[in-house]
CSV table of C-alpha atoms in Angstrom, one decimal:
chain,number,residue,atom,x,y,z
A,1,MET,CA,10.8,-18.5,-9.8
A,2,ASN,CA,10.5,-21.9,-12.0
A,3,THR,CA,8.0,-22.1,-14.6
A,4,ASP,CA,8.1,-25.5,-16.5
A,5,ILE,CA,6.3,-26.1,-20.0
A,6,LEU,CA,4.2,-29.2,-19.7
A,7,SER,CA,2.9,-29.4,-23.6
A,8,LEU,CA,1.2,-28.2,-26.2
A,9,ALA,CA,-2.4,-29.8,-25.2
A,10,GLN,CA,-3.3,-28.3,-29.2
A,11,PRO,CA,-0.6,-27.3,-31.9
A,12,GLY,CA,0.7,-24.6,-31.2
A,13,GLN,CA,-1.0,-24.1,-27.5
A,14,ILE,CA,1.4,-23.9,-24.8
A,15,GLU,CA,1.1,-25.0,-21.5
A,16,LEU,CA,2.7,-24.3,-18.3
A,17,GLU,CA,3.2,-25.5,-15.3
A,18,ILE,CA,2.7,-23.1,-12.1
A,19,SER,CA,5.5,-24.1,-9.6
A,20,ASN,CA,5.0,-23.9,-5.8
A,21,PRO,CA,7.4,-21.0,-5.4
A,22,THR,CA,5.6,-19.1,-8.2
A,23,GLN,CA,2.3,-19.8,-6.0
A,24,HIS,CA,3.2,-18.7,-2.9
A,25,ALA,CA,4.7,-15.5,-4.2
A,26,ALA,CA,2.2,-14.6,-5.7
A,27,GLN,CA,-0.1,-14.9,-2.8
A,28,GLN,CA,2.6,-12.3,-0.8
A,29,ARG,CA,2.2,-10.3,-2.7
A,30,THR,CA,-1.6,-9.5,-3.2
A,31,GLN,CA,-2.7,-11.1,0.3
A,32,ASN,CA,-3.0,-7.4,1.9
A,33,LEU,CA,-5.1,-6.1,-0.5
A,34,VAL,CA,-8.5,-5.7,1.0
A,35,TYR,CA,-11.1,-6.9,-1.3
A,36,GLN,CA,-11.2,-10.6,-1.6
A,37,LYS,CA,-13.0,-9.8,-5.2
A,38,GLU,CA,-10.2,-7.8,-5.9
A,39,LYS,CA,-8.0,-9.7,-4.4
A,40,TRP,CA,-8.6,-13.6,-6.4
A,41,GLN,CA,-8.4,-11.1,-9.0
A,42,ALA,CA,-4.8,-9.5,-8.5
A,43,TYR,CA,-3.4,-13.8,-7.4
A,44,LEU,CA,-4.7,-14.8,-10.8
A,45,ASN,CA,-3.0,-12.2,-12.7
A,46,GLN,CA,0.4,-12.5,-11.1
A,47,LEU,CA,0.2,-15.9,-11.6
A,48,THR,CA,-0.2,-15.6,-15.3
A,49,LEU,CA,2.2,-12.3,-15.3
A,50,ASP,CA,5.2,-14.0,-13.3
A,51,SER,CA,4.6,-18.2,-14.9
A,52,VAL,CA,4.6,-16.5,-19.2
A,53,ILE,CA,7.6,-14.1,-17.9
A,54,SER,CA,9.3,-16.5,-17.0
A,55,TRP,CA,8.7,-19.0,-19.9
A,56,LEU,CA,8.8,-15.5,-22.9
A,57,GLN,CA,13.1,-15.3,-20.7
A,58,GLU,CA,13.7,-19.4,-22.2
A,59,GLU,CA,12.3,-18.2,-25.7
A,60,VAL,CA,13.2,-14.8,-26.8
A,61,GLU,CA,16.5,-12.7,-26.1
A,62,THR,CA,15.3,-9.4,-25.6
A,63,VAL,CA,14.5,-7.7,-22.4
A,64,ILE,CA,11.0,-7.6,-21.5
A,65,SER,CA,9.5,-4.9,-20.0
A,66,VAL,CA,6.5,-4.8,-17.0
A,67,SER,CA,5.5,-2.2,-14.8
A,68,SER,CA,6.4,-2.1,-11.0
A,69,GLN,CA,4.5,-3.7,-8.6
A,70,ALA,CA,2.7,-0.9,-6.8
A,71,SER,CA,1.2,-0.4,-10.6
A,72,LEU,CA,0.3,-3.1,-11.0
A,73,LEU,CA,-1.6,-4.0,-8.0
A,74,SER,CA,-2.8,-0.9,-8.6
A,75,SER,CA,-4.3,-1.5,-11.9
A,76,TRP,CA,-5.5,-5.4,-11.2
A,77,THR,CA,-8.0,-4.0,-8.1
A,78,LEU,CA,-9.8,-2.1,-10.6
A,79,VAL,CA,-9.7,-4.1,-13.8
A,80,HIS,CA,-8.6,-7.9,-15.1
A,81,GLY,CA,-5.1,-8.4,-17.4
A,82,THR,CA,-1.5,-7.0,-17.4
A,83,ALA,CA,0.8,-5.5,-19.9
A,84,ILE,CA,4.4,-6.5,-20.6
A,85,THR,CA,6.7,-5.0,-23.4
A,86,LEU,CA,8.5,-7.6,-25.6
A,87,ASN,CA,9.5,-5.1,-28.9
A,88,GLN,CA,8.6,-2.2,-28.9
A,89,LYS,CA,4.4,-4.5,-29.4
A,90,ARG,CA,2.7,-4.1,-26.2
A,91,LEU,CA,1.2,-7.2,-24.9
A,92,ILE,CA,-2.1,-7.7,-23.3
A,93,LEU,CA,-2.1,-10.7,-21.7
A,94,ILE,CA,-6.5,-11.4,-20.3
A,95,PRO,CA,-6.6,-14.6,-17.8
A,96,SER,CA,-9.6,-16.5,-17.2
A,97,GLU,CA,-10.6,-19.2,-15.4
A,98,ALA,CA,-13.7,-20.4,-17.6
A,99,ILE,CA,-12.9,-24.2,-18.8
A,100,ASP,CA,-15.2,-23.2,-21.5
A,101,ARG,CA,-12.9,-21.5,-23.9
A,102,GLY,CA,-15.0,-21.1,-26.7
A,103,GLU,CA,-14.2,-17.0,-26.4
A,104,LEU,CA,-11.8,-13.8,-25.6
A,105,ARG,CA,-13.7,-11.2,-23.5
A,106,VAL,CA,-11.3,-8.1,-23.3
A,107,PRO,CA,-12.3,-5.6,-21.0
A,108,GLN,CA,-12.9,-2.0,-22.6
A,109,GLU,CA,-10.4,-0.3,-20.1
A,110,TRP,CA,-7.5,-1.9,-22.2
A,111,ILE,CA,-9.5,-1.7,-25.8
A,112,ASP,CA,-10.7,2.0,-25.6
A,113,ILE,CA,-8.4,3.9,-23.1
A,114,PRO,CA,-5.2,5.4,-25.2
A,115,ASN,CA,-2.1,4.6,-22.9
A,116,TRP,CA,-3.8,1.9,-22.2
A,117,ALA,CA,-4.1,-0.5,-25.4
A,118,GLY,CA,-1.9,-2.8,-27.2
A,119,ASP,CA,-1.0,-4.5,-30.1
A,120,TYR,CA,-1.5,-8.0,-29.1
A,121,TYR,CA,-3.8,-9.8,-27.2
A,122,PHE,CA,-3.2,-13.4,-25.3
A,123,ALA,CA,-6.0,-15.5,-24.3
A,124,ILE,CA,-4.6,-17.3,-21.5
A,125,THR,CA,-6.3,-20.4,-18.9
A,126,VAL,CA,-5.6,-20.3,-15.5
A,127,SER,CA,-6.0,-23.6,-13.2
A,128,PRO,CA,-4.4,-22.3,-10.5
A,129,ASP,CA,-5.8,-26.0,-8.5
A,130,ASP,CA,-3.8,-27.9,-11.2
A,131,ASN,CA,-1.7,-25.5,-11.8
A,132,ARG,CA,-1.6,-25.2,-15.3
A,133,ILE,CA,-2.2,-22.4,-17.3
A,134,GLN,CA,-2.1,-22.4,-20.9
A,135,ILE,CA,-1.7,-20.3,-23.8
A,136,TRP,CA,-4.4,-20.8,-26.4
A,137,GLY,CA,-5.4,-18.2,-28.7
A,138,TYR,CA,-4.2,-14.4,-29.7
A,139,THR,CA,-5.1,-11.2,-31.6
A,140,THR,CA,-5.3,-7.8,-32.8
A,141,HIS,CA,-6.4,-4.2,-31.0
A,142,LEU,CA,-7.5,-4.1,-35.1
A,143,GLN,CA,-8.9,-7.1,-35.3
A,144,LEU,CA,-11.0,-6.5,-32.1
A,145,LYS,CA,-12.7,-3.2,-32.9
A,146,GLU,CA,-13.6,-4.1,-36.6
A,147,GLU,CA,-15.0,-8.0,-35.8
A,148,GLY,CA,-15.3,-7.7,-31.8
A,149,GLU,CA,-18.9,-7.7,-29.8
A,150,TYR,CA,-19.2,-5.5,-27.3
A,151,ASP,CA,-21.1,-6.4,-24.3
A,152,ASN,CA,-21.9,-3.6,-23.3
A,153,TYR,CA,-23.3,-4.3,-19.6
A,154,HIS,CA,-20.2,-5.8,-18.2
A,155,ARG,CA,-18.0,-3.0,-21.1
A,156,TYR,CA,-15.9,-6.7,-22.6
A,157,TYR,CA,-15.5,-6.6,-26.2
A,158,VAL,CA,-15.5,-10.4,-27.0
A,159,LEU,CA,-13.9,-12.3,-29.9
A,160,ASN,CA,-16.0,-15.6,-31.0
A,161,ALA,CA,-12.7,-18.6,-30.6
A,162,ASP,CA,-12.8,-19.4,-33.9
A,163,GLN,CA,-12.5,-16.0,-34.4
A,164,ILE,CA,-8.6,-15.3,-32.7
A,165,PHE,CA,-5.4,-17.4,-33.7
A,166,ASP,CA,-5.5,-20.1,-31.9
A,167,ASP,CA,-1.5,-21.3,-33.0
A,168,VAL,CA,0.7,-19.0,-30.4
A,169,SER,CA,4.3,-20.4,-31.9
A,170,ALA,CA,3.1,-18.5,-35.1
A,171,PHE,CA,3.0,-15.8,-33.5
A,172,TRP,CA,6.7,-15.6,-33.3
A,173,VAL,CA,7.3,-16.2,-37.1
A,174,ALA,CA,5.0,-12.6,-37.7
A,175,GLN,CA,7.2,-10.5,-36.2
A,176,GLU,CA,9.4,-11.9,-37.9
A,177,LEU,CA,8.0,-11.9,-41.1
A,178,CYS,CA,5.7,-8.2,-40.8
A,179,PRO,CA,7.4,-6.5,-37.8
A,180,GLN,CA,5.4,-3.6,-38.9
A,181,GLU,CA,1.7,-5.2,-39.1
A,182,THR,CA,-1.0,-3.3,-38.7
A,183,THR,CA,-2.2,-4.0,-35.3
A,184,ARG,CA,-4.1,-1.5,-33.6
A,185,ALA,CA,-7.6,0.9,-34.7
A,186,VAL,CA,-7.7,4.4,-34.2
A,187,ILE,CA,-8.4,5.4,-30.9
A,188,PRO,CA,-10.7,8.6,-30.2
A,189,SER,CA,-9.4,10.6,-26.9
A,190,LEU,CA,-11.3,10.8,-23.9
A,191,PRO,CA,-12.4,14.4,-22.0
A,192,GLN,CA,-10.1,15.6,-19.3
A,193,LEU,CA,-10.8,15.9,-15.9
A,194,SER,CA,-10.6,18.8,-13.7
A,195,MET,CA,-9.4,18.7,-10.8
A,196,GLU,CA,-13.1,19.2,-8.5
A,197,GLN,CA,-14.1,16.3,-11.3
A,198,ALA,CA,-11.1,13.5,-10.0
A,199,GLU,CA,-11.6,14.9,-6.9
A,200,ASN,CA,-15.5,13.8,-6.6
A,201,LEU,CA,-14.7,10.9,-8.9
A,202,LEU,CA,-12.6,9.6,-6.1
A,203,GLN,CA,-13.8,9.9,-3.3
A,204,ARG,CA,-17.3,8.1,-4.5
A,205,LEU,CA,-15.6,5.6,-6.1
A,206,SER,CA,-13.5,4.6,-3.3
A,207,THR,CA,-15.8,3.6,-0.6
A,208,SER,CA,-17.1,0.1,-0.1
A,209,LYS,CA,-20.6,0.5,-1.1
A,210,THR,CA,-18.7,0.7,-4.9
A,211,PRO,CA,-18.0,-2.8,-5.6
A,212,GLU,CA,-17.1,-2.6,-8.7
A,213,PRO,CA,-15.9,0.6,-9.6
A,214,ARG,CA,-15.8,0.2,-13.9
A,215,LEU,CA,-19.9,-0.2,-14.2
A,216,ALA,CA,-20.6,3.1,-11.3
A,217,ILE,CA,-19.4,5.6,-13.9
A,218,PRO,CA,-19.8,6.3,-17.8
A,219,PHE,CA,-16.9,4.8,-19.4
A,220,ASN,CA,-15.8,8.1,-20.8
A,221,THR,CA,-15.4,9.1,-17.5
A,222,TRP,CA,-14.2,6.6,-15.9
A,223,GLY,CA,-11.6,5.7,-18.3
A,224,ALA,CA,-11.0,9.5,-18.2
A,225,LEU,CA,-9.9,8.7,-14.4
A,226,LEU,CA,-8.2,6.1,-15.1
A,227,SER,CA,-5.9,6.8,-17.7
A,228,HIS,CA,-4.1,9.2,-15.0
A,229,ASP,CA,-1.3,7.0,-13.5
A,230,GLY,CA,-1.4,9.6,-10.4
A,231,TRP,CA,-5.2,9.0,-10.2
A,232,ARG,CA,-5.8,5.2,-10.9
A,233,GLN,CA,-3.2,5.0,-7.8
A,234,ARG,CA,-4.9,7.4,-5.7
A,235,LEU,CA,-8.3,5.1,-6.3
A,236,TYR,CA,-6.0,2.3,-5.4
A,237,GLU,CA,-4.8,3.3,-2.2
A,238,ARG,CA,-8.3,4.8,-0.7
A,239,ARG,CA,-9.7,1.7,-1.3
A,240,GLN,CA,-7.1,-0.1,0.8
A,241,GLY,CA,-7.5,2.1,3.8
A,242,LEU,CA,-4.3,3.8,3.0
A,243,PRO,CA,-2.6,7.1,4.3
A,244,GLU,CA,-1.1,9.6,1.4
A,245,GLN,CA,1.6,7.8,0.3
A,246,ARG,CA,3.1,10.5,-1.7
A,247,SER,CA,3.2,13.8,0.2
A,248,ILE,CA,6.9,14.8,0.9
A,249,LEU,CA,6.3,16.9,4.2
A,250,GLN,CA,5.5,13.0,5.7
A,251,TRP,CA,8.3,11.5,4.3
A,252,LEU,CA,9.9,14.0,6.1
A,253,GLU,CA,8.4,13.5,9.2
A,254,SER,CA,8.3,9.0,8.7
A,255,GLY,CA,10.7,8.5,5.9
A,256,VAL,CA,9.1,7.3,2.5
A,257,SER,CA,6.3,5.4,2.2
A,258,GLN,CA,6.7,1.6,1.3
A,259,LEU,CA,5.2,2.1,-1.8
A,260,ALA,CA,7.3,5.2,-2.9
A,261,GLN,CA,10.6,2.8,-2.3
A,262,GLN,CA,9.1,0.3,-4.6
A,263,LEU,CA,9.1,2.9,-6.8
A,264,GLY,CA,12.7,3.7,-6.1
A,265,TRP,CA,12.5,7.1,-4.1
A,266,ARG,CA,14.8,6.8,-1.1
A,267,GLN,CA,15.7,9.2,1.4
A,268,LEU,CA,19.0,11.5,1.1
A,269,ASP,CA,20.8,13.0,4.1
A,270,TRP,CA,23.8,14.9,3.5
A,271,GLN,CA,25.0,18.3,3.6
A,272,SER,CA,26.4,19.5,1.0
A,273,GLU,CA,26.6,21.9,-1.4
A,274,PHE,CA,25.8,21.6,-5.0
A,275,ALA,CA,26.1,23.8,-8.2
A,276,GLY,CA,23.1,25.7,-9.3
A,277,ALA,CA,23.4,26.4,-13.1
A,278,ARG,CA,25.7,28.9,-15.4
A,279,GLY,CA,28.0,28.8,-11.7
A,280,SER,CA,25.1,30.2,-9.3
A,281,THR,CA,25.6,28.1,-5.6
A,282,SER,CA,22.6,27.1,-3.7
A,283,PRO,CA,22.4,26.6,-0.2
A,284,SER,CA,23.1,23.1,1.8
A,285,VAL,CA,19.7,21.1,1.9
A,286,PRO,CA,19.8,18.7,5.1
A,287,THR,CA,17.6,16.0,3.3
A,288,ALA,CA,17.1,14.9,-0.1
A,289,PHE,CA,14.3,12.7,-1.8
A,290,CYS,CA,16.1,10.8,-4.9
A,291,ARG,CA,14.9,8.0,-7.1
A,292,PRO,CA,16.5,6.3,-10.2
A,293,ILE,CA,14.7,6.5,-13.6
A,294,THR,CA,16.5,5.2,-17.0
A,295,ILE,CA,16.4,7.3,-20.6
A,296,GLN,CA,17.6,6.0,-24.0
A,297,ASN,CA,19.6,3.2,-22.1
A,298,HIS,CA,21.3,5.8,-19.6
A,299,SER,CA,21.2,5.9,-16.1
A,300,TYR,CA,19.8,9.1,-14.0
A,301,GLU,CA,18.3,10.2,-10.9
A,302,LEU,CA,16.0,11.9,-9.8
A,303,GLN,CA,16.3,14.4,-6.8
A,304,VAL,CA,13.9,16.9,-4.6
A,305,MET,CA,15.0,18.7,-2.0
A,306,PRO,CA,13.2,21.8,-0.3
A,307,ILE,CA,15.2,25.4,-1.2
A,308,GLY,CA,16.3,27.0,3.2
A,309,ASN,CA,13.1,25.6,5.4
A,310,PRO,CA,10.8,23.5,4.6
A,311,ALA,CA,8.1,24.9,6.0
A,312,GLU,CA,8.7,27.6,3.3
A,313,ARG,CA,7.9,25.3,0.5
A,314,VAL,CA,10.2,26.1,-1.9
A,315,TRP,CA,11.1,23.0,-3.6
A,316,ARG,CA,13.9,22.1,-6.3
A,317,PHE,CA,13.8,19.0,-8.7
A,318,GLN,CA,17.0,18.1,-10.5
A,319,LEU,CA,18.1,15.7,-12.9
A,320,GLN,CA,21.6,14.5,-13.3
A,321,PRO,CA,23.8,11.2,-14.8
A,322,THR,CA,24.0,8.7,-11.7
A,323,VAL,CA,27.5,8.0,-13.1
A,324,ILE,CA,29.6,10.5,-12.0
A,325,GLY,CA,31.4,12.3,-14.9
A,326,GLU,CA,28.3,12.1,-17.1
A,327,MET,CA,26.5,14.7,-18.8
A,328,ILE,CA,22.4,15.3,-19.8
A,329,PRO,CA,22.6,15.3,-23.5
A,330,ALA,CA,21.1,18.6,-25.9
A,331,GLY,CA,17.8,18.4,-25.9
A,332,PHE,CA,16.7,16.7,-22.6
A,333,THR,CA,13.7,18.5,-20.5
A,334,LEU,CA,12.4,18.3,-17.6
A,335,ARG,CA,9.1,19.5,-16.6
A,336,LEU,CA,6.7,20.0,-14.2
A,337,LEU,CA,2.8,20.2,-14.6
A,338,SER,CA,0.1,20.0,-11.7
A,339,GLU,CA,-1.9,18.2,-11.0
A,340,ASP,CA,-4.8,17.6,-13.9
A,341,LEU,CA,-1.8,18.8,-15.9
A,342,GLN,CA,-1.9,21.9,-16.3
A,343,PRO,CA,1.5,24.0,-17.2
A,344,PHE,CA,3.0,26.4,-15.2
A,345,GLU,CA,5.5,29.0,-15.4
A,346,ASN,CA,8.8,28.6,-15.8
A,347,ASN,CA,7.7,25.0,-15.3
A,348,GLU,CA,10.2,23.3,-17.8
A,349,ALA,CA,14.4,23.3,-18.2
A,350,SER,CA,16.1,22.2,-21.3
A,351,THR,CA,19.6,21.6,-22.4
A,352,SER,CA,21.1,23.0,-25.8
A,353,THR,CA,24.4,21.8,-24.3
A,354,PRO,CA,25.6,19.2,-22.9
A,355,THR,CA,25.6,19.8,-18.8
A,356,GLU,CA,25.6,18.2,-15.7
A,357,SER,CA,21.7,19.1,-14.1
A,358,LEU,CA,18.7,20.5,-15.2
A,359,TYR,CA,16.7,21.4,-12.0
A,360,ILE,CA,13.8,23.0,-11.9
A,361,ASP,CA,12.5,25.4,-8.4
A,362,VAL,CA,9.3,26.2,-7.7
A,363,ALA,CA,7.4,27.4,-4.7
A,364,MET,CA,3.9,25.1,-3.6
A,365,ALA,CA,1.3,25.8,-2.1
A,366,GLU,CA,-1.0,24.1,1.2
A,367,ASN,CA,-1.0,20.4,-0.6
A,368,GLU,CA,-0.2,21.2,-4.1
A,369,GLY,CA,-0.3,18.3,-6.4
A,370,ILE,CA,2.7,17.7,-9.0
A,371,ILE,CA,3.7,15.5,-11.9
A,372,TRP,CA,7.2,15.1,-13.3
A,373,GLU,CA,8.2,14.0,-16.0
A,374,THR,CA,10.9,13.9,-18.8
A,375,GLU,CA,11.6,14.1,-22.9
A,376,PRO,CA,12.7,11.7,-24.0
A,377,GLN,CA,10.6,9.2,-21.9
A,378,ALA,CA,12.3,7.4,-18.4
A,379,GLU,CA,11.8,3.8,-19.9
A,380,GLY,CA,8.4,2.9,-18.4
A,381,TYR,CA,7.1,5.7,-17.0
A,382,GLU,CA,3.8,6.8,-15.7
A,383,ARG,CA,2.6,9.1,-13.9
A,384,GLU,CA,2.7,9.6,-10.2
A,385,ILE,CA,1.4,12.6,-7.7
A,386,LEU,CA,3.7,14.4,-5.6
A,387,ARG,CA,2.1,16.1,-2.4
A,388,PHE,CA,3.7,19.5,-0.8
């Protein structure tokens, strides 16, 4: 991918050229989406993300974090905009095809969903036909909440162009001079949905009769559904007509699904005895599934394997270092939650001293969904529902 800086269209504003390979890659990544409007929205966001990331990699010497491709598509088909993390700050990229740069319009989801909100919001004009992207201003979450006008009909926060910072180069200066700047307003918490409520919403919003689900139900309900990464992903999959992507039993029969592979899941086939905690031994298993995760800059592997016959529905979740000989430090926790984020008996395991692995054995009901999490949190962590 090659994105070249063309010029400063106005002092402090950045104009980038979109290369042909970048356009082609964006088309390839979004071409299988079902609805034309969602496909175009995802395409614009993909062009913007790839171009901005390429530019940032030349501008700053720091790690830039972004969600997986599967996660990005599940967001772009529902809400316009993209989040990236830079120097522990969350930046929201808001692309628009509008020629008139009179205002910045930010979807409410990026402001009022606590785990979606950002620190800074960048106004970006995308011109696919001209192969150009212009970053023409930025603002903060705090300013959008305190000074932005709320468009109740379309659910956007709106700032006029003269209200936002139009010198993008000043952003870097501000990071150096005021790294502790207050950027976020207080965000009220959203209601927690029951599994029955969530399933009813997923059924209602998954059909073509609901062309724009973000406006079909009250915002607090929509925000609560969307804030749950697993339910957001399921809504996306259903709207795209995809079968269940995280069914462990289906993985046993036909292999790990394509979307799950994008998250790093793969199948292990081996016959071995593995040591349990305090020297106990578990029976050998013919199949396991694993995915890599990173915690505090160290590589780990999350494994999911049946204990005995998979039909008996007893499964082990195990966390262990990727590098042989390394240990999990004291103070780590592996935790399982129900699909609606409720704890249950014996749902977590913690280390009090360095150990080779952490594991939890759990008996599953038919079609039960389980969510895993760790403390400290894995880098780029998003909740996913594994179905058993």
